[in-house]
Coordinates of C-alpha atoms in Angstrom, one line a residue:
Chain P
M14 CA 0.0 0.0 0.0
V15 CA 1.3 3.4 -1.0
A16 CA 1.6 6.0 1.8
T17 CA -0.2 9.4 1.5
M18 CA 0.8 12.9 2.4
Q19 CA -1.5 15.9 2.6
D20 CA -1.1 19.7 3.1
V21 CA 2.5 19.7 2.0
R22 CA 4.1 23.1 2.4
V23 CA 7.8 23.7 1.4
D24 CA 9.7 26.9 2.4
D25 CA 13.2 28.0 3.3
D26 CA 13.0 26.3 6.7
G27 CA 11.9 22.9 5.6
I28 CA 9.0 20.7 4.7
R29 CA 5.6 20.5 6.6
F30 CA 2.9 18.0 5.9
S31 CA 0.2 15.8 7.3
S32 CA 0.5 12.0 7.2
H33 CA 0.0 9.1 9.5
D34 CA 2.2 6.7 7.5
D35 CA 5.8 6.0 8.3
V36 CA 7.7 5.2 5.1
V37 CA 11.0 6.4 3.8
V38 CA 10.6 9.2 1.3
D39 CA 13.1 10.5 -1.3
V40 CA 13.3 14.3 -1.8
T41 CA 14.1 15.0 -5.5
F42 CA 15.0 18.2 -7.2
D43 CA 14.2 18.2 -10.9
G44 CA 14.0 14.5 -10.8
R45 CA 17.3 13.9 -9.0
R46 CA 17.4 12.5 -5.4
V47 CA 19.1 14.8 -2.9
W48 CA 17.9 13.5 0.5
S49 CA 15.7 10.9 2.1
F50 CA 13.8 10.8 5.4
W51 CA 11.2 8.7 7.3
L52 CA 7.8 10.5 7.5
Q53 CA 7.4 9.9 11.3
R54 CA 10.8 8.7 12.6
D55 CA 12.8 11.7 11.4
T56 CA 10.1 14.5 11.7
A57 CA 8.8 16.5 14.6
G58 CA 5.2 17.5 15.4
R59 CA 2.0 16.3 16.9
G60 CA 0.0 13.4 15.6
G61 CA -0.2 13.6 11.8
D62 CA 1.1 17.2 11.5
R63 CA 4.8 16.8 10.9
E64 CA 7.7 19.0 10.0
I65 CA 11.3 18.5 9.1
A66 CA 14.1 21.1 8.7
W67 CA 16.4 21.2 5.7
P68 CA 19.6 19.3 6.6
Q69 CA 22.5 21.7 7.2
P70 CA 24.6 20.4 4.3
L71 CA 21.8 21.1 1.8
R72 CA 21.0 24.7 2.9
R73 CA 23.7 26.5 0.9
F74 CA 22.2 25.2 -2.3
L75 CA 18.6 26.2 -1.6
D76 CA 18.6 29.4 -3.7
G77 CA 16.4 29.2 -6.8
A78 CA 13.6 27.2 -8.3
T79 CA 13.1 23.5 -8.7
R80 CA 10.5 20.9 -9.3
L81 CA 10.4 19.3 -5.8
A82 CA 9.0 15.8 -5.5
L83 CA 8.5 13.5 -2.5
V84 CA 8.7 9.9 -3.6
D85 CA 7.9 6.8 -1.6
H86 CA 11.2 5.0 -2.0
V87 CA 10.1 1.4 -1.8
A88 CA 6.8 1.8 -3.8
D89 CA 8.5 4.2 -6.2
A90 CA 5.4 6.4 -6.1
E91 CA 5.3 10.2 -6.2
L92 CA 3.4 11.4 -3.1
Y93 CA 3.8 15.1 -3.9
A94 CA 5.3 17.3 -6.6
A95 CA 5.3 21.0 -7.2
E96 CA 7.5 23.8 -8.6
V97 CA 8.9 25.6 -5.6
A98 CA 11.1 28.7 -5.2
L99 CA 13.6 28.9 -2.3
G100 CA 15.9 31.7 -1.2
G101 CA 16.0 34.7 -3.5
G102 CA 17.8 33.1 -6.5
T103 CA 16.3 33.1 -10.0
G104 CA 18.1 30.1 -11.5
R105 CA 17.5 26.3 -11.1
I106 CA 18.7 24.8 -7.8
A107 CA 21.7 22.6 -8.5
V108 CA 23.1 20.4 -5.7
Q109 CA 26.5 19.7 -7.2
D110 CA 30.2 20.0 -6.5
R111 CA 32.6 22.6 -8.0
K112 CA 33.1 20.4 -11.1
G113 CA 29.3 20.3 -11.6
R114 CA 28.9 16.7 -10.5
P115 CA 25.6 16.0 -8.8
L116 CA 25.7 15.5 -5.0
G117 CA 23.2 14.0 -2.6
L118 CA 22.9 13.1 1.1
D119 CA 23.9 9.6 2.1
K120 CA 22.3 7.7 5.0
S121 CA 24.5 9.7 7.5
N122 CA 23.3 13.0 5.9
R123 CA 26.8 13.6 4.5
L124 CA 26.9 15.3 1.1
S125 CA 28.5 12.9 -1.3
R126 CA 28.8 11.9 -4.9
L127 CA 26.4 9.0 -4.8
F128 CA 26.5 5.9 -7.0
E129 CA 23.1 6.7 -8.6
S130 CA 24.6 9.7 -10.4
R131 CA 27.7 7.9 -11.7
D132 CA 28.1 6.4 -15.1
S133 CA 29.3 2.8 -15.5
D134 CA 32.7 4.1 -16.6
Q135 CA 33.0 5.9 -13.3
V136 CA 32.1 2.7 -11.4
A137 CA 34.8 0.6 -13.0
P138 CA 37.6 2.2 -11.1
L139 CA 35.8 1.5 -7.8
M140 CA 35.4 -2.2 -8.8
D141 CA 39.2 -2.2 -9.6
A142 CA 40.0 -0.7 -6.2
I143 CA 37.8 -3.3 -4.4
D144 CA 39.6 -6.0 -6.4
T145 CA 43.0 -4.6 -5.6
V146 CA 42.4 -4.4 -1.9
L147 CA 40.8 -7.8 -1.6
H148 CA 43.8 -9.3 -3.4
A149 CA 46.2 -7.4 -1.1
L150 CA 44.3 -8.7 1.9
D151 CA 44.5 -12.3 0.6
K152 CA 48.3 -11.9 0.0
A153 CA 48.6 -10.7 3.6
G154 CA 46.8 -13.8 4.8
I155 CA 43.5 -12.0 5.6
E156 CA 40.3 -13.5 4.2
G157 CA 38.5 -10.3 3.2
F158 CA 35.0 -9.9 1.6
V159 CA 32.7 -7.1 0.6
A160 CA 30.7 -5.8 3.6
Y161 CA 28.0 -3.5 4.8
G162 CA 26.3 -1.5 2.0
T163 CA 28.5 -3.0 -0.7
L164 CA 27.6 -6.6 0.3
L165 CA 23.9 -5.5 0.6
G166 CA 23.8 -4.1 -2.9
A167 CA 25.7 -7.0 -4.4
Y168 CA 23.6 -9.7 -2.7
R169 CA 20.3 -8.0 -3.2
D170 CA 20.6 -6.7 -6.7
G171 CA 24.1 -7.4 -8.0
R172 CA 24.6 -3.6 -8.1
L173 CA 25.9 -0.8 -5.9
I174 CA 23.2 0.9 -3.9
G175 CA 22.3 4.1 -5.6
H176 CA 22.2 6.2 -2.4
D177 CA 25.5 4.9 -1.2
S178 CA 28.8 6.7 -1.7
D179 CA 31.6 4.4 -0.7
A180 CA 32.6 0.8 -0.7
D181 CA 33.3 -1.2 2.4
L182 CA 35.3 -4.4 3.0
G183 CA 35.5 -6.6 6.0
Y184 CA 37.1 -9.7 7.4
V185 CA 36.7 -12.0 10.3
S186 CA 39.9 -12.9 12.1
R187 CA 40.8 -16.5 13.0
H188 CA 41.9 -15.2 16.4
S189 CA 39.4 -14.9 19.3
H190 CA 41.1 -12.5 21.7
P191 CA 40.8 -8.7 21.1
V192 CA 44.6 -8.3 21.7
D193 CA 45.5 -10.9 19.1
V194 CA 43.0 -9.5 16.6
M195 CA 44.6 -6.0 17.0
L196 CA 48.1 -7.4 16.7
E197 CA 47.0 -9.1 13.4
S198 CA 45.6 -5.8 12.2
F199 CA 48.8 -3.9 13.0
A200 CA 50.8 -6.6 11.1
L201 CA 48.3 -6.2 8.2
Q202 CA 48.9 -2.5 8.1
R203 CA 52.6 -3.0 7.9
T204 CA 52.2 -5.5 5.1
L205 CA 49.9 -3.2 3.1
V206 CA 52.3 -0.3 3.6
E207 CA 55.2 -2.5 2.3
M208 CA 53.0 -3.3 -0.7
G209 CA 52.9 0.5 -1.4
F210 CA 49.5 1.5 -0.1
V211 CA 48.9 4.4 2.2
V212 CA 46.9 3.2 5.2
T213 CA 45.1 5.3 7.8
R214 CA 44.0 3.6 11.1
Y215 CA 40.6 4.4 12.5
S216 CA 40.6 2.0 15.5
G217 CA 42.4 -1.1 16.8
I218 CA 40.9 -3.2 13.9
A219 CA 39.7 -0.8 11.2
V220 CA 41.8 0.9 8.6
K221 CA 41.2 2.9 5.4
V222 CA 43.3 1.8 2.4
H223 CA 44.0 4.6 0.0
V224 CA 44.1 3.3 -3.6
P225 CA 45.5 5.5 -6.4
E226 CA 43.3 5.6 -9.5
A227 CA 44.3 6.0 -13.1
D228 CA 43.4 9.7 -13.1
G229 CA 45.7 10.3 -10.1
S230 CA 42.8 10.7 -7.6
I231 CA 42.9 8.7 -4.4
R232 CA 40.1 6.5 -3.3
G233 CA 39.8 5.3 0.3
L234 CA 38.3 1.9 1.0
D235 CA 37.4 1.0 4.6
V236 CA 38.4 -2.4 5.8
F237 CA 36.5 -3.4 9.0
G238 CA 38.0 -6.2 11.1
G239 CA 36.0 -8.6 13.1
F240 CA 36.3 -11.8 15.2
M241 CA 34.3 -14.5 16.8
R242 CA 34.2 -14.9 20.6
D243 CA 32.0 -17.1 22.6
G244 CA 29.5 -17.7 19.8
M245 CA 29.2 -14.0 19.0
L246 CA 30.5 -12.2 15.9
Y247 CA 31.9 -8.7 16.5
L248 CA 32.6 -6.7 13.4
M249 CA 33.6 -3.1 13.3
G250 CA 31.9 -0.8 13.4
E251 CA 28.3 -1.9 14.2
V252 CA 28.0 -5.7 14.6
G253 CA 27.7 -7.9 17.7
A254 CA 25.4 -10.9 17.1
P255 CA 25.1 -14.6 17.8
F256 CA 26.9 -16.2 14.8
E257 CA 28.3 -19.4 13.4
E258 CA 31.8 -19.5 12.0
S259 CA 30.4 -21.6 9.1
W260 CA 28.3 -18.5 8.0
I261 CA 31.6 -16.8 7.1
F262 CA 34.0 -19.6 6.2
P263 CA 34.7 -21.0 3.6
R264 CA 34.1 -17.8 1.8
G265 CA 31.8 -17.7 -1.2
T266 CA 31.4 -15.1 -3.9
V267 CA 28.9 -12.4 -5.0
E268 CA 28.4 -10.6 -8.3
L269 CA 28.7 -6.8 -8.2
E270 CA 28.4 -4.6 -11.3
G271 CA 29.3 -7.6 -13.4
R272 CA 32.4 -8.5 -11.4
T273 CA 32.9 -11.4 -8.9
F274 CA 34.1 -10.7 -5.4
A275 CA 34.7 -12.7 -2.2
A276 CA 31.7 -12.8 0.2
P277 CA 30.9 -14.5 3.5
A278 CA 29.6 -18.1 3.1
H279 CA 26.1 -17.0 4.0
P280 CA 25.7 -13.3 3.1
D281 CA 22.1 -13.2 4.3
R282 CA 23.2 -14.1 7.8
L283 CA 25.8 -11.3 7.9
L284 CA 23.3 -8.8 6.4
A285 CA 20.8 -9.7 9.1
A286 CA 23.5 -9.1 11.7
M287 CA 24.3 -5.8 10.1
Y288 CA 20.9 -4.4 9.2
G289 CA 18.3 -6.6 11.1
E290 CA 15.8 -8.9 9.4
G291 CA 14.5 -6.0 7.3
W292 CA 17.6 -5.8 5.2
R293 CA 15.8 -6.9 2.0
V294 CA 13.8 -3.7 1.9
P295 CA 15.8 -0.7 0.6
D296 CA 16.2 2.2 3.1
P297 CA 18.2 5.2 2.0
A298 CA 17.8 6.8 5.4
Y299 CA 18.8 3.7 7.3
E300 CA 20.0 4.3 10.9
F301 CA 22.0 1.7 12.7
T302 CA 20.4 0.7 16.0
T303 CA 23.5 -0.9 17.5
P304 CA 22.7 -2.1 21.1
D305 CA 24.6 -0.4 23.9
S306 CA 26.2 -3.8 24.8
T307 CA 27.8 -4.0 21.4
R308 CA 28.8 -0.4 21.2
L309 CA 30.4 -0.5 24.6
R310 CA 32.4 -3.6 23.7
L311 CA 33.6 -2.2 20.4
N312 CA 34.4 1.2 22.0
G313 CA 36.2 -0.4 25.0
W314 CA 38.2 -2.9 23.0
F315 CA 39.2 -1.0 19.9
R316 CA 38.3 2.6 19.8
G317 CA 39.8 5.8 21.4
I318 CA 42.7 6.5 19.0
R319 CA 41.0 9.4 17.2
V320 CA 39.9 11.6 20.1
G321 CA 40.2 15.3 19.5
Q322 CA 41.2 15.1 15.9
G323 CA 39.5 17.9 14.0
R324 CA 37.9 17.3 10.6
G325 CA 38.1 19.5 7.5
M326 CA 41.3 21.3 8.5
G327 CA 43.9 22.4 6.0
T328 CA 41.8 24.8 4.0
R329 CA 43.5 28.0 3.1
E330 CA 40.8 30.2 4.5
L331 CA 41.2 28.8 8.0
T332 CA 45.0 28.8 8.2
P333 CA 45.8 31.8 10.5
D334 CA 48.4 34.2 9.1
E335 CA 49.5 35.5 12.5
P336 CA 51.3 33.6 15.2
S337 CA 49.3 33.0 18.4
G338 CA 49.9 35.1 21.5
F339 CA 50.8 31.9 23.2
V340 CA 53.8 31.2 20.9
Q341 CA 55.1 34.7 21.3
W342 CA 54.8 34.3 25.1
V343 CA 56.8 31.1 24.9
H344 CA 59.4 32.6 22.6
G345 CA 59.9 35.5 25.1
R346 CA 60.5 33.1 27.9
C347 CA 63.1 31.0 26.1
D348 CA 66.7 32.2 25.8
A349 CA 69.0 31.4 22.9
S350 CA 70.3 28.2 24.5
V351 CA 67.1 26.3 23.6
G352 CA 68.1 23.8 21.0
T353 CA 64.8 22.7 19.6
V354 CA 61.1 23.7 20.0
V355 CA 58.5 21.0 19.4
D356 CA 54.9 22.1 18.8
V357 CA 52.8 19.1 19.9
G358 CA 49.4 19.2 18.0
C359 CA 50.6 22.0 15.8
G360 CA 47.5 22.1 13.7
Y361 CA 48.1 24.4 10.7
G362 CA 51.7 25.0 11.8
T363 CA 51.6 28.8 11.6
D364 CA 53.3 29.0 15.1
V365 CA 56.0 26.6 14.0
V366 CA 56.9 28.7 10.9
W367 CA 56.9 31.8 13.0
L368 CA 59.4 30.2 15.4
G369 CA 61.5 29.3 12.4
R370 CA 61.5 32.9 11.2
Q371 CA 62.7 33.9 14.7
G372 CA 65.8 31.7 14.0
R373 CA 64.6 28.8 16.2
S374 CA 65.0 25.2 15.2
A375 CA 61.4 24.0 15.4
W376 CA 59.3 20.9 14.8
G377 CA 55.6 20.7 14.4
M378 CA 53.6 17.5 14.8
D379 CA 50.0 16.7 14.4
A380 CA 47.6 13.8 13.5
H381 CA 46.1 15.8 10.7
Y382 CA 48.8 15.9 8.1
K383 CA 46.6 18.0 5.7
S384 CA 46.5 20.8 8.2
Y385 CA 50.2 21.5 8.1
V386 CA 51.0 20.8 4.4
R387 CA 50.7 24.4 3.4
M388 CA 53.0 25.7 6.2
R389 CA 55.5 22.9 5.4
R390 CA 55.7 24.1 1.8
L391 CA 56.2 27.6 3.0
A392 CA 59.0 26.6 5.4
E393 CA 60.7 24.7 2.6
A394 CA 60.4 27.7 0.3
E395 CA 61.9 30.0 2.9
D396 CA 64.6 27.4 3.8
L397 CA 63.6 27.7 7.5
P398 CA 65.0 25.3 10.2
V399 CA 61.5 23.9 10.5
R400 CA 60.2 20.3 10.1
F401 CA 56.9 18.6 10.5
R402 CA 55.9 15.0 11.3
W403 CA 52.8 13.0 11.8
V404 CA 51.9 11.8 15.3
N405 CA 48.7 10.4 16.8
L406 CA 48.7 11.5 20.4
T407 CA 46.0 8.9 21.3
E408 CA 47.9 6.0 19.8
Q409 CA 50.6 4.7 22.1
R410 CA 52.8 3.2 19.4
S411 CA 52.9 6.5 17.7
V412 CA 53.7 8.4 20.9
L413 CA 56.5 6.0 21.7
D414 CA 57.9 6.4 18.3
A415 CA 57.7 10.2 18.4
A416 CA 59.4 10.3 21.7
A417 CA 62.3 8.1 20.6
D418 CA 62.6 10.0 17.3
L419 CA 62.7 13.5 18.7
S420 CA 64.9 12.6 21.7
R421 CA 67.8 12.7 19.2
L422 CA 67.2 16.4 18.5
P423 CA 69.6 18.9 20.1
G424 CA 68.6 20.1 23.6
P425 CA 67.6 21.7 25.8
R426 CA 64.2 20.9 24.2
V427 CA 61.1 23.0 24.7
L428 CA 57.6 21.5 24.0
T429 CA 54.6 23.6 23.3
A430 CA 50.9 22.5 23.3
R431 CA 48.3 25.1 22.6
H432 CA 44.8 23.8 23.3
V433 CA 45.9 20.2 23.0
L434 CA 45.5 18.9 26.5
D435 CA 41.9 20.3 26.6
T436 CA 41.1 18.6 23.2
L437 CA 42.3 15.2 24.2
D438 CA 40.9 12.7 26.7
R439 CA 42.8 11.6 29.8
A440 CA 44.8 8.9 28.0
G441 CA 45.8 11.5 25.4
R442 CA 46.9 14.0 28.1
D443 CA 48.9 11.2 29.8
N444 CA 50.6 10.6 26.4
V445 CA 51.5 14.2 25.9
L446 CA 53.0 14.5 29.4
R447 CA 55.0 11.3 28.8
V448 CA 56.5 12.7 25.6
A449 CA 57.1 16.0 27.4
R450 CA 58.9 14.3 30.3
V451 CA 61.2 12.4 28.0
L452 CA 62.0 15.4 25.8
A453 CA 62.1 18.2 28.3
R454 CA 64.5 16.6 30.7
G455 CA 67.9 18.2 31.0
G456 CA 67.0 21.9 31.1
G457 CA 64.0 22.0 28.8
A458 CA 60.4 22.8 29.6
F459 CA 56.8 22.1 28.5
F460 CA 54.6 25.1 27.9
C461 CA 50.9 24.7 27.4
Q462 CA 47.7 26.7 27.1
V463 CA 44.4 25.3 28.1
Q464 CA 40.8 26.6 28.5
V465 CA 39.7 26.6 32.1
T466 CA 36.1 28.0 31.9
P467 CA 33.4 27.4 29.3
D468 CA 33.9 31.0 27.9
R469 CA 35.4 30.7 24.4
N470 CA 37.6 32.8 22.3
P471 CA 35.1 33.9 19.5
E472 CA 37.8 33.3 16.9
S473 CA 38.4 29.7 18.0
H474 CA 37.4 26.9 15.7
G475 CA 38.6 24.1 18.0
Q476 CA 36.7 21.4 19.9
V477 CA 38.1 22.1 23.3
S478 CA 36.5 20.9 26.6
P479 CA 37.6 23.2 29.5
L480 CA 39.8 21.6 32.1
D481 CA 39.8 22.1 35.9
L482 CA 43.1 23.7 36.6
D483 CA 43.6 22.0 39.9
D484 CA 42.9 18.6 38.3
L485 CA 45.4 19.4 35.5
L486 CA 48.1 20.4 38.1
Q487 CA 47.6 17.1 39.9
V488 CA 48.0 15.1 36.6
I489 CA 51.2 17.0 35.9
A490 CA 52.5 16.3 39.3
A491 CA 51.6 12.6 38.9
H492 CA 53.9 12.6 35.8
G493 CA 56.7 14.1 37.9
G494 CA 56.4 17.6 36.5
D495 CA 56.8 20.8 38.4
A496 CA 54.4 23.6 37.3
A497 CA 57.1 26.3 37.7
H498 CA 54.8 29.1 36.3
V499 CA 51.0 29.4 36.1
E500 CA 49.1 32.4 34.8
T501 CA 45.6 33.0 33.7
L502 CA 44.2 35.4 31.2
N503 CA 41.0 36.4 29.4
E504 CA 40.8 35.5 25.7
T505 CA 37.1 36.2 25.2
D506 CA 35.2 39.4 24.2
A507 CA 33.5 39.4 27.5
A508 CA 35.1 41.2 30.4
G509 CA 35.5 39.3 33.6
A510 CA 36.9 36.0 34.7
A511 CA 40.0 34.6 33.0
N512 CA 39.2 31.7 30.7
I513 CA 42.7 30.6 29.7
A514 CA 45.6 29.2 31.7
R515 CA 49.2 29.2 30.6
L516 CA 51.6 26.8 32.3
M517 CA 55.4 26.2 32.2
V518 CA 56.3 22.7 33.5
T519 CA 59.8 21.4 34.1
W520 CA 61.2 18.1 35.1
K521 CA 64.3 17.5 37.2
Chain V
M29 CA 2.1 11.8 57.2
P30 CA 3.5 8.7 59.0
A31 CA 7.0 7.7 58.2
P32 CA 7.3 4.8 55.7
P33 CA 7.9 1.4 57.4
K34 CA 11.6 0.5 57.9
F35 CA 11.5 -2.5 55.6
L36 CA 10.4 -0.2 52.8
T37 CA 13.2 2.4 53.4
D38 CA 15.7 -0.4 53.7
R39 CA 14.6 -1.9 50.4
L40 CA 14.8 1.5 48.7
A41 CA 18.2 2.2 50.1
A42 CA 19.4 -1.3 48.9
R43 CA 18.0 -0.6 45.5
R44 CA 19.8 2.7 45.3
S45 CA 23.0 1.1 46.5
L46 CA 22.6 -1.7 43.9
R47 CA 22.2 0.9 41.1
S48 CA 25.3 2.8 42.1
R49 CA 27.3 -0.5 42.4
V50 CA 26.1 -1.6 38.9
S51 CA 27.1 1.7 37.4
A52 CA 30.5 1.5 39.1
L53 CA 30.9 -2.0 37.8
E54 CA 30.0 -0.9 34.3
E55 CA 32.7 1.7 34.4
A56 CA 35.2 -0.7 35.7
V57 CA 34.4 -3.2 33.0
Q58 CA 34.8 -0.5 30.4
E59 CA 38.2 0.5 31.8
N60 CA 39.3 -3.1 31.7
R61 CA 38.3 -3.4 28.1
Q62 CA 40.4 -0.4 27.2
L63 CA 43.5 -2.3 28.4
N64 CA 43.2 -4.5 25.4
L65 CA 44.3 -1.8 23.0
R66 CA 47.1 -0.7 25.3
I67 CA 48.4 -4.2 25.6
A68 CA 48.2 -4.8 21.9
E69 CA 50.1 -1.6 21.1
L70 CA 52.8 -2.3 23.6
T71 CA 53.2 -5.9 22.6
D72 CA 53.4 -4.8 18.9
A73 CA 56.1 -2.2 19.7
M74 CA 58.0 -4.7 21.8
M75 CA 57.9 -7.5 19.2
E76 CA 58.8 -5.3 16.3
L77 CA 61.5 -3.2 17.9
V78 CA 63.0 -4.9 20.9
V79 CA 64.1 -8.1 19.1
P80 CA 66.2 -6.2 16.5
L81 CA 67.5 -3.9 19.2
S82 CA 68.8 -6.8 21.2
E83 CA 70.8 -7.9 18.1
R84 CA 72.8 -4.6 18.4
D85 CA 73.1 -4.1 14.7
E86 CA 72.8 -0.3 14.3
S87 CA 71.9 -0.4 10.6
K88 CA 69.4 -3.1 11.0
V89 CA 67.9 -1.3 14.0
Q90 CA 67.5 1.9 12.0
A91 CA 65.9 0.0 9.1
V92 CA 63.4 -1.6 11.5
V93 CA 62.6 1.7 13.2
D94 CA 62.1 3.4 9.9
R95 CA 59.8 0.5 8.7
Y96 CA 57.8 0.7 11.9
R97 CA 57.4 4.5 11.7
E98 CA 56.3 4.3 8.1
S99 CA 53.6 1.8 9.0
L100 CA 52.0 3.9 11.7
G101 CA 50.9 7.0 9.9
G102 CA 48.5 8.0 7.3
P103 CA 49.5 10.0 4.3
R104 CA 52.3 12.5 5.1

């Protein structure tokens, strides 16, 4: 039975309507899907009178006219259609990227290039990438298969799901203890890197493999690790379900866009574990309803190595031109005997370059390599004594390596961390203080700036959580540090209490 | 209003105490789970680095450290 909608009104805020049905509806502009939502689940209102706001990522496009239709996704039936005008624009609304390629919202409401708008010659490179990574996994002794939406599309229709935007791979380890499964994943990462792939780690058992394509662009494929334990399958990032090993092994195959790929022995079993028994019915606005017990297990065992890492940094517009007040303060307190300054969590690297221009030998390190590429280029062009390196302050292996690497630099060494301790979690703060202790010994110091009240600097883009200054001083003392200097200041527009603390910490 | 009977206040107090014990236990369980990642990271570093270090071959050590470093990061 097809759902019905009445009294549909569309304006700059969103869509209002009356309906007692709850089906998933596609919003199309001039015939092209841009978004999907459930009539009841995703809307607010009383009884049958419902409303839903335009998702934030779509709003910047809503300036012009379009034929807007609301289509029952499963029944493929138009429930509403009208020519509408939004914003003040006079042209047609075009939801597209800078190159004019159509965009739409995927199930997580991220604006992406979806498969439904790609031609078959654009799909072929993705199929090649899946093939490449599955072969690489096989060579590394890992029995990979297509997973999540990629498996769903393949098993259900032999095609990619139109409203999907990426391809996912998975594997189930033959190990059964979380530690062994992670050790296997670390070894896998080494093997893939040796094969020439760039690999980014997302958790103890999930990585993204970056595959170069013929046109020079890079495609990232997620590889989710999993394992069996006490009759349960746990698979990053959403699955925890009673499972039989024989439903995975020996692996079978599925057809996808005319190609054959490895699949679990019983894809239907894995799909039910991933999406529930309703997996056969398409849902472009699907939300995972992972039970707390599974989420807590996956979080506890494997997650926590990406805390505080900002997204979308590295754009030219956001890179500050001026050095921070903090780095100038540090520079003023350091005499010429300081051998090296290391900016921990350097972000864009503006402060590091400024230190180099003052004649100081300086290193910047950050988990977001894209954020500092521009400043690294600048430093190279100006021939400054400045270097940058990648570090993940929430990953112990990376912190150990950074400490060992930088301990060879000339001392005394000064470390700086501007709004880093207040961006990380406790484990990350411990890691920073461990690095500081190793590197600042022998006459060096650790300088940091943290936010200590909820009042923010209006120019700040960071995701800081204010720290209690007394708690921080206790943690520093627990790491053997001596807070030799503490001062507070106000970095907000508002007059009144200080919101920032600056500390100088030394070790004997 | 008369005070509730003692058996009732005792039962309520026991329930409150049970709730707080369960939530403390949940926190402790989660903390313990988080040790898995730490153990895995330390074991990995030890296995990959300590063995070549003990062989005292500087060029081999440097190659091993470089390889390990290379494998940790994303694009750079």
